[in-house]
mmCIF file with all atom_site columns, C-alpha atoms in Angstrom:
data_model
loop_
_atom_site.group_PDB
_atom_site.id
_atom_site.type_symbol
_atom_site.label_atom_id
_atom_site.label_alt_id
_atom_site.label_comp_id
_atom_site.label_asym_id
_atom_site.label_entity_id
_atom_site.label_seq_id
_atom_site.pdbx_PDB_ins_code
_atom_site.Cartn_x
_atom_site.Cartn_y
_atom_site.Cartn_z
_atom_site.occupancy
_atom_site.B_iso_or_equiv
_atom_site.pdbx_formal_charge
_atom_site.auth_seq_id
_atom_site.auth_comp_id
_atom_site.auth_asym_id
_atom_site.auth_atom_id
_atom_site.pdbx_PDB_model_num
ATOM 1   C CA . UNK A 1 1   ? -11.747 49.801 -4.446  1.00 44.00 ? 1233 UNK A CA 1
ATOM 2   C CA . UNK A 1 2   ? -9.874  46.642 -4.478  1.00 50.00 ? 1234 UNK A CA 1
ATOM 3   C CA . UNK A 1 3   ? -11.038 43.423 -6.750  1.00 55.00 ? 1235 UNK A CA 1
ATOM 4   C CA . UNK A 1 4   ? -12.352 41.675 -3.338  1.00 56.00 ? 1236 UNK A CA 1
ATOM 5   C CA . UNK A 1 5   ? -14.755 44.230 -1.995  1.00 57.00 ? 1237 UNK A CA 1
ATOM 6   C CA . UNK A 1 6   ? -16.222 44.819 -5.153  1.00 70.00 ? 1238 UNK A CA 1
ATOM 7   C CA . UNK A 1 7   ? -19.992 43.446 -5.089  1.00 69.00 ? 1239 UNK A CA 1
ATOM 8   C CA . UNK A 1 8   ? -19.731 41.231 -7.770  1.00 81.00 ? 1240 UNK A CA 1
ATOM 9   C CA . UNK A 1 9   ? -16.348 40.022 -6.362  1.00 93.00 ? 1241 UNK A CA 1
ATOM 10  C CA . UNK A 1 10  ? -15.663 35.994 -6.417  1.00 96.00 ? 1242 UNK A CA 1
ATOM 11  C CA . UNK A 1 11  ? -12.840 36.087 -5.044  1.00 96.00 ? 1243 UNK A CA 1
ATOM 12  C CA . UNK A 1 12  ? -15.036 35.038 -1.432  1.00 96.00 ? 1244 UNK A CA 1
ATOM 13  C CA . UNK A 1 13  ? -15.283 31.844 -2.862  1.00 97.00 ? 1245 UNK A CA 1
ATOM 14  C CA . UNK A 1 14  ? -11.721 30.947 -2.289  1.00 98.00 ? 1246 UNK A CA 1
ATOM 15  C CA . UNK A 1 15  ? -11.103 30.723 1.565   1.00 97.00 ? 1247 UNK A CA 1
ATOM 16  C CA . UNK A 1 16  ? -8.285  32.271 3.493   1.00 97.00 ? 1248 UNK A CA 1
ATOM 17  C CA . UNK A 1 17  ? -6.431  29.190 3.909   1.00 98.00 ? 1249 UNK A CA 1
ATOM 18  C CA . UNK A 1 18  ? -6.974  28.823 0.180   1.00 98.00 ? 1250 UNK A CA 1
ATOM 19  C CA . UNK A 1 19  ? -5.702  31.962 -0.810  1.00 98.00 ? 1251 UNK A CA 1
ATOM 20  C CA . UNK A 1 20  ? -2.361  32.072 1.526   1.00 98.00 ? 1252 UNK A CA 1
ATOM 21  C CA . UNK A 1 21  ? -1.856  28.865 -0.078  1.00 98.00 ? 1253 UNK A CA 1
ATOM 22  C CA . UNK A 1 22  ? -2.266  30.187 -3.409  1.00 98.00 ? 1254 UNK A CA 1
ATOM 23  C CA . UNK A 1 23  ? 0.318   33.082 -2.158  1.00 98.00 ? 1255 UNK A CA 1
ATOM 24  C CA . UNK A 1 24  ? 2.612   30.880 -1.158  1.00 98.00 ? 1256 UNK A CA 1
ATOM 25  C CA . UNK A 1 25  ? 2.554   29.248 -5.176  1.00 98.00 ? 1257 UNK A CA 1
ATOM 26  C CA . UNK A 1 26  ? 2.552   32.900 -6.204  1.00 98.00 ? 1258 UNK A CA 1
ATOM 27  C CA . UNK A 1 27  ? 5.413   33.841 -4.608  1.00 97.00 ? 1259 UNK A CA 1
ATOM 28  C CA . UNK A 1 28  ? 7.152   31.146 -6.512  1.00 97.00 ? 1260 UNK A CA 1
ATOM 29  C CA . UNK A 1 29  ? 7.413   32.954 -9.887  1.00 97.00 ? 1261 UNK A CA 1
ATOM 30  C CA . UNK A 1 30  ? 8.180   36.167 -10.731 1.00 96.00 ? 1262 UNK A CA 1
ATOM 31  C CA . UNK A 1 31  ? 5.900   39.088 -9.764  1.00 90.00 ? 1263 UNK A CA 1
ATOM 32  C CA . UNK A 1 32  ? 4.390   40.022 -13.661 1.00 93.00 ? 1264 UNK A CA 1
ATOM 33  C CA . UNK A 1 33  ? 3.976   35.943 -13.731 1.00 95.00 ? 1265 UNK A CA 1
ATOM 34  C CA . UNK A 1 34  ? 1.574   35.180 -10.780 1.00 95.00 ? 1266 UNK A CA 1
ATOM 35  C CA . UNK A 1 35  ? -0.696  33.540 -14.129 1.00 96.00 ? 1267 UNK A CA 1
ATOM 36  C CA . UNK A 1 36  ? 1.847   30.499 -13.830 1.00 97.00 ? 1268 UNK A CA 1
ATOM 37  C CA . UNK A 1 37  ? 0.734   29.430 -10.799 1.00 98.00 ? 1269 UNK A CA 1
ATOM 38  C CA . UNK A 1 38  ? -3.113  28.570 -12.251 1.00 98.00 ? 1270 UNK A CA 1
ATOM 39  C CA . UNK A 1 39  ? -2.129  24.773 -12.024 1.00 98.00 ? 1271 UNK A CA 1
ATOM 40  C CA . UNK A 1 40  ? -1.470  25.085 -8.560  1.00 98.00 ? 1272 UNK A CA 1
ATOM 41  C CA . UNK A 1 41  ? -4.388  27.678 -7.838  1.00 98.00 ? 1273 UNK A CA 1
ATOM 42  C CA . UNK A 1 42  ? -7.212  25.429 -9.547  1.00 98.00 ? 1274 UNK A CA 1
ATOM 43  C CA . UNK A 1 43  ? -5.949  22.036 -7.520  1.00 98.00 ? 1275 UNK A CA 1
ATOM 44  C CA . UNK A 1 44  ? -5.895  24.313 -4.280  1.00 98.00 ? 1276 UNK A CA 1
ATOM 45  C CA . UNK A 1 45  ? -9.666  25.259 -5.077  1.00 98.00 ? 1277 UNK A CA 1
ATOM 46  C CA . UNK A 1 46  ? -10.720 21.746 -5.592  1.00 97.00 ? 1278 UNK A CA 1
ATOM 47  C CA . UNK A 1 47  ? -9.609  20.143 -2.672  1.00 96.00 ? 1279 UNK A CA 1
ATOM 48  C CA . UNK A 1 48  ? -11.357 23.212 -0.780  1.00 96.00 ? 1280 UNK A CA 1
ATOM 49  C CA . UNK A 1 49  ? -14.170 22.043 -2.716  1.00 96.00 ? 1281 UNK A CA 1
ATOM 50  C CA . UNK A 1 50  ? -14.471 18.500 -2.604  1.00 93.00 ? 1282 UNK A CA 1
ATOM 51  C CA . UNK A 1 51  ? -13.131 17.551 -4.951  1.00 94.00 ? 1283 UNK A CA 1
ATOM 52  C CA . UNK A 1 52  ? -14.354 19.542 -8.167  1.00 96.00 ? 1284 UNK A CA 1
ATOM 53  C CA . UNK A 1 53  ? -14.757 22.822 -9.600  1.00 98.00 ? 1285 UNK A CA 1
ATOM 54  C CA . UNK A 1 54  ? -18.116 24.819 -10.041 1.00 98.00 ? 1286 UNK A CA 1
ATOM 55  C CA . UNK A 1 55  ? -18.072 27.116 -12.868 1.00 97.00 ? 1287 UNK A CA 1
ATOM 56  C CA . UNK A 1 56  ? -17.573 30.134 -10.097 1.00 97.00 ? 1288 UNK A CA 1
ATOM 57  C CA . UNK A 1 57  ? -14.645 28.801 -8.088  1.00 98.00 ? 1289 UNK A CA 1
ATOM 58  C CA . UNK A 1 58  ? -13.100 28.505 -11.738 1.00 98.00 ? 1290 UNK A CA 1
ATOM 59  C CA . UNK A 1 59  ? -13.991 32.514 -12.181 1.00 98.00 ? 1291 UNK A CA 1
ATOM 60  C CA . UNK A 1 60  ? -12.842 33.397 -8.363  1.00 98.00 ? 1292 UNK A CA 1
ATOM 61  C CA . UNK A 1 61  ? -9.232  31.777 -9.655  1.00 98.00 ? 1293 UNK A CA 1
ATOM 62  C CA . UNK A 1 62  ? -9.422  33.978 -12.908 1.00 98.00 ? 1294 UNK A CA 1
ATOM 63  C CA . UNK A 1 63  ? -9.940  36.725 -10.765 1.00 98.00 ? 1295 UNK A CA 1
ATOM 64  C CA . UNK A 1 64  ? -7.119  36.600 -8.112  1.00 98.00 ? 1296 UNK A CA 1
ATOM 65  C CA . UNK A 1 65  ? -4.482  36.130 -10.276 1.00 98.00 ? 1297 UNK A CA 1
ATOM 66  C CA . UNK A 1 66  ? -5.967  38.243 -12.783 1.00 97.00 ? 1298 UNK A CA 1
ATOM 67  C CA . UNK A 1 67  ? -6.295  36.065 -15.619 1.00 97.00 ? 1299 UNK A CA 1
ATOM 68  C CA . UNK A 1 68  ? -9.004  36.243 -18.034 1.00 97.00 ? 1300 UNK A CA 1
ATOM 69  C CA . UNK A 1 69  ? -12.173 33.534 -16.943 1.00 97.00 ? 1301 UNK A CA 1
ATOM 70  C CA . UNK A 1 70  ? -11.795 31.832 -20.183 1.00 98.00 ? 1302 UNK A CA 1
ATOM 71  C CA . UNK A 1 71  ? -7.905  31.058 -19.901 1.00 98.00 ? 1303 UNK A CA 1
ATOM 72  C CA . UNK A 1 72  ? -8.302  29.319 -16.617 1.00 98.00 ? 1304 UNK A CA 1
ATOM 73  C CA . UNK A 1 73  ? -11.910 27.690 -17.599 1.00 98.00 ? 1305 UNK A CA 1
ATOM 74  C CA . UNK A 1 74  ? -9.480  26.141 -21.050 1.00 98.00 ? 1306 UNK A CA 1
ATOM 75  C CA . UNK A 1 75  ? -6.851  25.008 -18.432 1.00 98.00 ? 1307 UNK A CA 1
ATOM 76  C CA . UNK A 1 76  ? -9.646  23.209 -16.089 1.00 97.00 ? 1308 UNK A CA 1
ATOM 77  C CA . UNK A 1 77  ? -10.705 21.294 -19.284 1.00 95.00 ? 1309 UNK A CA 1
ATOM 78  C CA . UNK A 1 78  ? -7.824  20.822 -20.560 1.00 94.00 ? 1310 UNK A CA 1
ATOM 79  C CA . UNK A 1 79  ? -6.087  18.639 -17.863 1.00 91.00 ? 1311 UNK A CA 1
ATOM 80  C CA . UNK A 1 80  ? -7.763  15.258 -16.292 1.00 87.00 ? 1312 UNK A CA 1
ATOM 81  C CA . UNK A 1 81  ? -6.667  16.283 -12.685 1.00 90.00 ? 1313 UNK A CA 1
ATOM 82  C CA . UNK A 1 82  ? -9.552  19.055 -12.513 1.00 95.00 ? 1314 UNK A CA 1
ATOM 83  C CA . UNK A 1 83  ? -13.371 17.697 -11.622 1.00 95.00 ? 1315 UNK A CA 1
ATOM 84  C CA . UNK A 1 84  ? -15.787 19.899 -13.122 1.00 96.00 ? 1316 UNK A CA 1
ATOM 85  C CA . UNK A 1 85  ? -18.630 18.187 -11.505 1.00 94.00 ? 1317 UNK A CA 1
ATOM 86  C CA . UNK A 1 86  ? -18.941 16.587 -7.905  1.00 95.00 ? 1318 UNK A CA 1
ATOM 87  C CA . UNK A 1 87  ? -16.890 13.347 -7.625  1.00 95.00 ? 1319 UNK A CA 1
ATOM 88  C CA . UNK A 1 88  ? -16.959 10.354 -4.821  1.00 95.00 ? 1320 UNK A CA 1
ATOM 89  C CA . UNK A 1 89  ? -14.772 10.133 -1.859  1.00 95.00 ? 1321 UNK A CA 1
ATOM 90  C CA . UNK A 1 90  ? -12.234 8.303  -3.596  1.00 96.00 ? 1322 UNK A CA 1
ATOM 91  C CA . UNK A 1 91  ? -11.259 9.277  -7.327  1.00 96.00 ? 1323 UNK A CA 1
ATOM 92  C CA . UNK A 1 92  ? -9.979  6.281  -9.506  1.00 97.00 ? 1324 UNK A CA 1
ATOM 93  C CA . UNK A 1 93  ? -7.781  7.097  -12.187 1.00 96.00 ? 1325 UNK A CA 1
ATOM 94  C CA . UNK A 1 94  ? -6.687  4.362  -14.538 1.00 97.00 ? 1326 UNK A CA 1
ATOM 95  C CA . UNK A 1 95  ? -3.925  5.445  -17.231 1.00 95.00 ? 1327 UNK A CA 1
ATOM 96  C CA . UNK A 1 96  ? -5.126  4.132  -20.588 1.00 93.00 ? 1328 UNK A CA 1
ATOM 97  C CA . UNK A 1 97  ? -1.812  5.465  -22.439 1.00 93.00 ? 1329 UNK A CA 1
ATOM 98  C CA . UNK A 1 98  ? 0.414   3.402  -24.405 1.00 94.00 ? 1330 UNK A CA 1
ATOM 99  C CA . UNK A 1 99  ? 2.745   1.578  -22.198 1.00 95.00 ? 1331 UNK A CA 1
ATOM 100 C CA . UNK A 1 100 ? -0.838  0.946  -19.969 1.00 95.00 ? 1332 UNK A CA 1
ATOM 101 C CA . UNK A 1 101 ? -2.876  -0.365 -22.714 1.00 95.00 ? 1333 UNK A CA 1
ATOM 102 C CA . UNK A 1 102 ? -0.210  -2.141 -24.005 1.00 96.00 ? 1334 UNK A CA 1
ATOM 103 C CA . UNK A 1 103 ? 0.170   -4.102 -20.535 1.00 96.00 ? 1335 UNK A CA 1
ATOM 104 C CA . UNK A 1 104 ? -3.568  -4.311 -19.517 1.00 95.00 ? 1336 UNK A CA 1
ATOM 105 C CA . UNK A 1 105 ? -4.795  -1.810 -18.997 1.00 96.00 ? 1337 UNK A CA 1
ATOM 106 C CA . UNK A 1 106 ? -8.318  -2.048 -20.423 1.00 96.00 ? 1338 UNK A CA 1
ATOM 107 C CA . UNK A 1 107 ? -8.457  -5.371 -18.233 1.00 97.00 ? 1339 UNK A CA 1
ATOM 108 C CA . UNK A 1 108 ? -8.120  -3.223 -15.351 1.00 97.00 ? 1340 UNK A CA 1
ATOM 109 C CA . UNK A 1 109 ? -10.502 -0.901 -16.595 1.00 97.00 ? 1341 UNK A CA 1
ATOM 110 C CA . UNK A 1 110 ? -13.494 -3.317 -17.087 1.00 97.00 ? 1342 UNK A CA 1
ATOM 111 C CA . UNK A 1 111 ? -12.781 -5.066 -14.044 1.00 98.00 ? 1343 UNK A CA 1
ATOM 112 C CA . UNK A 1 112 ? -13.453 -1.836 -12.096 1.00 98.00 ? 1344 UNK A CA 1
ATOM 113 C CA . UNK A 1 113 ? -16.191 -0.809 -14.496 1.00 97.00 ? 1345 UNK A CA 1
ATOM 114 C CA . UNK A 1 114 ? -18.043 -4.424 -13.079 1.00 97.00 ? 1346 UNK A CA 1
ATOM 115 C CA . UNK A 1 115 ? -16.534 -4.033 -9.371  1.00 96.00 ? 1347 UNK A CA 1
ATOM 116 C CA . UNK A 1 116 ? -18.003 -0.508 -9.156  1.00 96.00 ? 1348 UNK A CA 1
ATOM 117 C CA . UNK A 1 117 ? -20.944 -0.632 -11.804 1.00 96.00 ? 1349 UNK A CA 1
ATOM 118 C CA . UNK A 1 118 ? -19.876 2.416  -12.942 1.00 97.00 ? 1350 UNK A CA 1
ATOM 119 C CA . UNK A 1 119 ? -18.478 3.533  -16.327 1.00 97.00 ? 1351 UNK A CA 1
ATOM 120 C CA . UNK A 1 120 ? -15.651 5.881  -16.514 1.00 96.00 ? 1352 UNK A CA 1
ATOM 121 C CA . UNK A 1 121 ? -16.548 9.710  -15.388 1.00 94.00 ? 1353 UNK A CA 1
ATOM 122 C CA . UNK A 1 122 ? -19.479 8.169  -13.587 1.00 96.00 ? 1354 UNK A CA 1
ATOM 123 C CA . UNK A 1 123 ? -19.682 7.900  -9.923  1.00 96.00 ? 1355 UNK A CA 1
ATOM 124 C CA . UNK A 1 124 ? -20.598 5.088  -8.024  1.00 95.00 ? 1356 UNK A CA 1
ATOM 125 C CA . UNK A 1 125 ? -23.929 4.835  -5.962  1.00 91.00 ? 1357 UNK A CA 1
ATOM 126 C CA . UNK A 1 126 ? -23.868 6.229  -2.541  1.00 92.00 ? 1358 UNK A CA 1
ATOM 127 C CA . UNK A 1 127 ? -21.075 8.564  -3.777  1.00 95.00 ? 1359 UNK A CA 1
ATOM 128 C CA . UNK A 1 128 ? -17.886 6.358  -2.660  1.00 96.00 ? 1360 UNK A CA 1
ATOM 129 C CA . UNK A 1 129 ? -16.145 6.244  -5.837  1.00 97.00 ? 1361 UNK A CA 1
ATOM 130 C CA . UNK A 1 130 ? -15.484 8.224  -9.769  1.00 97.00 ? 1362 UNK A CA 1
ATOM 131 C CA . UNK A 1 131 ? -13.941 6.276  -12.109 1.00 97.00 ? 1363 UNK A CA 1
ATOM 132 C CA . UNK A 1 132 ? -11.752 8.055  -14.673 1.00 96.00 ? 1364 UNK A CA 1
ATOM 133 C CA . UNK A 1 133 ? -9.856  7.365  -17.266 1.00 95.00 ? 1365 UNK A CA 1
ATOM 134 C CA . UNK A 1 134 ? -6.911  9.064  -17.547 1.00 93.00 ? 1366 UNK A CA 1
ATOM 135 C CA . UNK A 1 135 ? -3.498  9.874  -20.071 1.00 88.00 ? 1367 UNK A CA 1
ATOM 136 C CA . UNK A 1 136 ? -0.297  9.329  -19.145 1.00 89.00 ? 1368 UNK A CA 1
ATOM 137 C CA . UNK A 1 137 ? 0.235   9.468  -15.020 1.00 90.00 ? 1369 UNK A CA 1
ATOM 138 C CA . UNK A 1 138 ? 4.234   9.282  -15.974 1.00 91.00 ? 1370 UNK A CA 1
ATOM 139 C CA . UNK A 1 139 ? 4.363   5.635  -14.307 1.00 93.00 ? 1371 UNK A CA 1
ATOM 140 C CA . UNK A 1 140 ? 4.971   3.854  -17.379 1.00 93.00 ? 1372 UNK A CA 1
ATOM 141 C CA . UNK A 1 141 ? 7.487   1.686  -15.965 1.00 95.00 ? 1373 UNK A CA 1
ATOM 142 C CA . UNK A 1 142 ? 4.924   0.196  -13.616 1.00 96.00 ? 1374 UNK A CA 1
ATOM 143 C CA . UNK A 1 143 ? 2.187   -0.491 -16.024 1.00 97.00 ? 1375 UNK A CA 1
ATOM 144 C CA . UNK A 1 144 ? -0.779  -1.132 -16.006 1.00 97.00 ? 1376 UNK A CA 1
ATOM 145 C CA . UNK A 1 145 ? -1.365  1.513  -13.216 1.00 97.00 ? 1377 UNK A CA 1
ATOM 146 C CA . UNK A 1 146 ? -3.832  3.769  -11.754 1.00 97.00 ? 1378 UNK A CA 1
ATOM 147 C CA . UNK A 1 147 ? -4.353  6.818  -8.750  1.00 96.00 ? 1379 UNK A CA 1
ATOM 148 C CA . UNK A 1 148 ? -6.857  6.451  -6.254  1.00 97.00 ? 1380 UNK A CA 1
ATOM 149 C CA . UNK A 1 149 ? -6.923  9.860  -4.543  1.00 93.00 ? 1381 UNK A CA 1
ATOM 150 C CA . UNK A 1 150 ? -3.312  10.556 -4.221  1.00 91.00 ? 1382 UNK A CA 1
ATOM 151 C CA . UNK A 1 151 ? -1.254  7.568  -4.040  1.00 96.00 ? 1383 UNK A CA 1
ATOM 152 C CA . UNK A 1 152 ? -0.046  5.263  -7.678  1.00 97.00 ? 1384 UNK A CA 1
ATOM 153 C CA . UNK A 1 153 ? -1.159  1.872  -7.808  1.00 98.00 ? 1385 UNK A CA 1
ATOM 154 C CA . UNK A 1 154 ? 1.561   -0.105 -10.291 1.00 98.00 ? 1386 UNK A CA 1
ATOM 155 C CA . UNK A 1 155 ? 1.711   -3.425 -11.762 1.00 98.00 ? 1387 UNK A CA 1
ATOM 156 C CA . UNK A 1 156 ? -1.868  -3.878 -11.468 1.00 97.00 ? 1388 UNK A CA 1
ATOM 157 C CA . UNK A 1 157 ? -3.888  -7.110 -11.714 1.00 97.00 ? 1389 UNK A CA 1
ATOM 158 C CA . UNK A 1 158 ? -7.832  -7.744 -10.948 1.00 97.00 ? 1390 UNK A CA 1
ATOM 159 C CA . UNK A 1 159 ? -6.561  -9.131 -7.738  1.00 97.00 ? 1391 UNK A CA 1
ATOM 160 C CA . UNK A 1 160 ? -4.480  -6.297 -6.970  1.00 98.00 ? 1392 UNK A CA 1
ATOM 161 C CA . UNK A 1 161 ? -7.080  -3.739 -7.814  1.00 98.00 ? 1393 UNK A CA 1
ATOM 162 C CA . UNK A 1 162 ? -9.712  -5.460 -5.197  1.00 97.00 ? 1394 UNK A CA 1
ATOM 163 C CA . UNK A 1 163 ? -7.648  -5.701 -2.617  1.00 97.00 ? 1395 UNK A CA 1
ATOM 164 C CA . UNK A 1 164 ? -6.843  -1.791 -3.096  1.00 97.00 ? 1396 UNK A CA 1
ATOM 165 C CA . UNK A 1 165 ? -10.216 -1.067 -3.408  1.00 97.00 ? 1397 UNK A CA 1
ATOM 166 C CA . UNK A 1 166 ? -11.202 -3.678 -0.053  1.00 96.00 ? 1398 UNK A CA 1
ATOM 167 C CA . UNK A 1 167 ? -8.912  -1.008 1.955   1.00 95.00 ? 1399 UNK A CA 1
ATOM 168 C CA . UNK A 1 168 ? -10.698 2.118  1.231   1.00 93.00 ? 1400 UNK A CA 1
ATOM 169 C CA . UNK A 1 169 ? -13.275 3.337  3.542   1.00 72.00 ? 1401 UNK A CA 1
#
């Protein structure tokens, strides 16, 4: 009997697009080292998710690349990239590391804490935005920045950050 058609299985959870996906990071590491590809495996889960990671998508990881739970629950705490709890459409990450704080950065983060009326890790009413606040994005030369969704934001004033923000959906 296989892991996956065993009743108490999570392994469901992940969806076949998810999984050959997941393969396809596997295959990228030696076959006794399929465990290094947990990064990869818990950011493919979220986005199947919407953005975040319930406590059993976290154990349907573990599980296909036969890792203890625990390991990949510490790694999903561990880094500010994983969502442990629903998040808006649009994630807003604002680096409050060195080089950001040191050029702004906690400007930028109270004048999105007032634009969105939201602290960090909170999200916004009606569900548009999260607000987080994040270590080093590895943009320090661009500083103050932050990461909605996806794409870096550098150099960042109030200005800058509305008109950003005025784009989204």
């Amino acid at each position: 009997m296989n892991a996956q058609s065993r009743p108490d299985s999570k392994i469901g959870l992940l969806s076949v697009p998810s999984r050959t996906e997941i393969d396809r990071e596997i295959a990228k590491y030696p076959p006794d080292r399929k465990r290094a590809a947990v990064m990869a495996a818990l950011r493919i889960a979220q986005e199947q998710n919407g953005g975040w990671l319930p406590a059993d998508l976290i154990e349907a990881v573990a599980e296909y690349l036969e890792m203890p739970a625990i390991a990949v629950h510490e790694v999903a705490t561990f880094y500010t990239m994983y969502d442990l709890k629903p998040v808006g459409r649009h994630k807003v990450c604002v680096c409050t590391n060195i080089s950001c704080l040191l050029n702004g950065s906690h400007r930028i983060m109270n004048h999105l804490e007032t634009r969105l009326g939201i602290k960090p890790g909170e999200t916004s009413a009606g569900g548009k935005f999260t607000l987080k606040e994040v270590e080093c994005l590895g943009a320090c030369g661009g500083a103050p920045m932050m990461m909605v969704d996806k794409t870096y934001h550098e150099h960042l004033t109030p200005e800058k950050v509305d008109e950003i923000l005025d784009k989204l959906e």
